Amino acid sequence: MTANLPAAQSQDSAPRQALVMSTIAFTVCFAVWTIFSIIGVRIKQELGLNETEFGLLVGTPILTGSLVRMVLGVWTDR
């Protein structure tokens, strides 16, 4: 009965570890976007960007990430 205990603990710890790592990753990504929005105004002023150029600067990582996620999702399903 005690021989199965470590296996059960390892099965229970995997979802918990995934939850903790996902929470940390989400927090870091949210912090990066918050910092980018704060310094975005200064970047816009220093580079002399108009609204369109600044929109492209902000939107490019979002669009690129979306496209890469689609490709990786198809690749993962195979």
mmCIF file of C-alpha atoms in Angstrom:
data_model
loop_
_atom_site.group_PDB
_atom_site.id
_atom_site.type_symbol
_atom_site.label_atom_id
_atom_site.label_comp_id
_atom_site.label_asym_id
_atom_site.label_seq_id
_atom_site.Cartn_x
_atom_site.Cartn_y
_atom_site.Cartn_z
ATOM 1 C CA MET A 1 0.000 0.000 0.000
ATOM 2 C CA THR A 2 2.848 2.387 0.721
ATOM 3 C CA ALA A 3 4.616 1.380 -2.503
ATOM 4 C CA ASN A 4 1.965 3.156 -4.600
ATOM 5 C CA LEU A 5 2.156 6.366 -2.597
ATOM 6 C CA PRO A 6 5.110 7.976 -4.461
ATOM 7 C CA ALA A 7 3.496 7.249 -7.838
ATOM 8 C CA ALA A 8 0.244 8.837 -6.689
ATOM 9 C CA GLN A 9 2.094 11.872 -5.388
ATOM 10 C CA SER A 10 3.952 12.325 -8.681
ATOM 11 C CA GLN A 11 0.677 12.132 -10.614
ATOM 12 C CA ASP A 12 -0.890 14.745 -8.342
ATOM 13 C CA SER A 13 2.094 17.087 -8.523
ATOM 14 C CA ALA A 14 2.219 17.334 -12.331
ATOM 15 C CA PRO A 15 -1.063 19.289 -12.726
ATOM 16 C CA ARG A 16 -0.154 21.501 -9.771
ATOM 17 C CA GLN A 17 3.263 22.230 -11.280
ATOM 18 C CA ALA A 18 1.651 23.057 -14.641
ATOM 19 C CA LEU A 19 -0.797 25.404 -12.906
ATOM 20 C CA VAL A 20 1.987 27.195 -11.029
ATOM 21 C CA MET A 21 4.155 27.563 -14.136
ATOM 22 C CA SER A 22 1.207 28.800 -16.223
ATOM 23 C CA THR A 23 0.302 31.348 -13.564
ATOM 24 C CA ILE A 24 3.873 32.630 -13.399
ATOM 25 C CA ALA A 25 4.117 32.827 -17.198
ATOM 26 C CA PHE A 26 0.802 34.705 -17.422
ATOM 27 C CA THR A 27 1.917 37.163 -14.740
ATOM 28 C CA VAL A 28 5.234 37.837 -16.479
ATOM 29 C CA CYS A 29 3.565 38.328 -19.872
ATOM 30 C CA PHE A 30 0.977 40.670 -18.355
ATOM 31 C CA ALA A 31 3.752 42.664 -16.671
ATOM 32 C CA VAL A 32 5.626 42.999 -19.966
ATOM 33 C CA TRP A 33 2.538 44.350 -21.744
ATOM 34 C CA THR A 34 1.891 46.756 -18.872
ATOM 35 C CA ILE A 35 5.454 48.049 -19.003
ATOM 36 C CA PHE A 36 5.252 48.371 -22.790
ATOM 37 C CA SER A 37 2.081 50.447 -22.524
ATOM 38 C CA ILE A 38 3.759 52.721 -19.990
ATOM 39 C CA ILE A 39 6.927 53.280 -22.012
ATOM 40 C CA GLY A 40 5.038 53.304 -25.318
ATOM 41 C CA VAL A 41 4.192 56.983 -24.978
ATOM 42 C CA ARG A 42 7.846 57.865 -24.497
ATOM 43 C CA ILE A 43 8.934 55.637 -27.404
ATOM 44 C CA LYS A 44 6.353 57.338 -29.606
ATOM 45 C CA GLN A 45 7.659 60.787 -28.656
ATOM 46 C CA GLU A 46 11.358 59.920 -28.973
ATOM 47 C CA LEU A 47 10.959 58.261 -32.371
ATOM 48 C CA GLY A 48 8.459 60.829 -33.625
ATOM 49 C CA LEU A 49 5.906 58.201 -34.599
ATOM 50 C CA ASN A 50 2.437 59.096 -35.783
ATOM 51 C CA GLU A 51 -0.641 57.119 -34.702
ATOM 52 C CA THR A 52 -0.426 54.650 -37.598
ATOM 53 C CA GLU A 53 3.254 53.896 -37.071
ATOM 54 C CA PHE A 54 2.747 53.459 -33.342
ATOM 55 C CA GLY A 55 -0.217 51.162 -33.994
ATOM 56 C CA LEU A 56 1.922 49.022 -36.278
ATOM 57 C CA LEU A 57 4.669 48.944 -33.658
ATOM 58 C CA VAL A 58 2.240 47.707 -31.015
ATOM 59 C CA GLY A 59 0.257 45.400 -33.316
ATOM 60 C CA THR A 60 3.149 43.584 -34.965
ATOM 61 C CA PRO A 61 4.023 41.335 -31.984
ATOM 62 C CA ILE A 62 0.344 40.498 -31.466
ATOM 63 C CA LEU A 63 -0.191 39.555 -35.113
ATOM 64 C CA THR A 64 3.079 37.628 -35.295
ATOM 65 C CA GLY A 65 2.259 35.737 -32.103
ATOM 66 C CA SER A 66 -1.187 34.830 -33.412
ATOM 67 C CA LEU A 67 0.175 33.494 -36.684
ATOM 68 C CA VAL A 68 2.924 31.527 -34.959
ATOM 69 C CA ARG A 69 0.401 30.010 -32.530
ATOM 70 C CA MET A 70 -1.728 28.815 -35.443
ATOM 71 C CA VAL A 71 1.254 27.154 -37.125
ATOM 72 C CA LEU A 72 2.444 25.592 -33.862
ATOM 73 C CA GLY A 73 -1.085 24.369 -33.118
ATOM 74 C CA VAL A 74 -1.314 22.588 -36.469
ATOM 75 C CA TRP A 75 2.184 21.180 -35.978
ATOM 76 C CA THR A 76 1.315 19.963 -32.469
ATOM 77 C CA ASP A 77 -1.835 18.181 -33.659
ATOM 78 C CA ARG A 78 0.154 16.069 -36.085
#
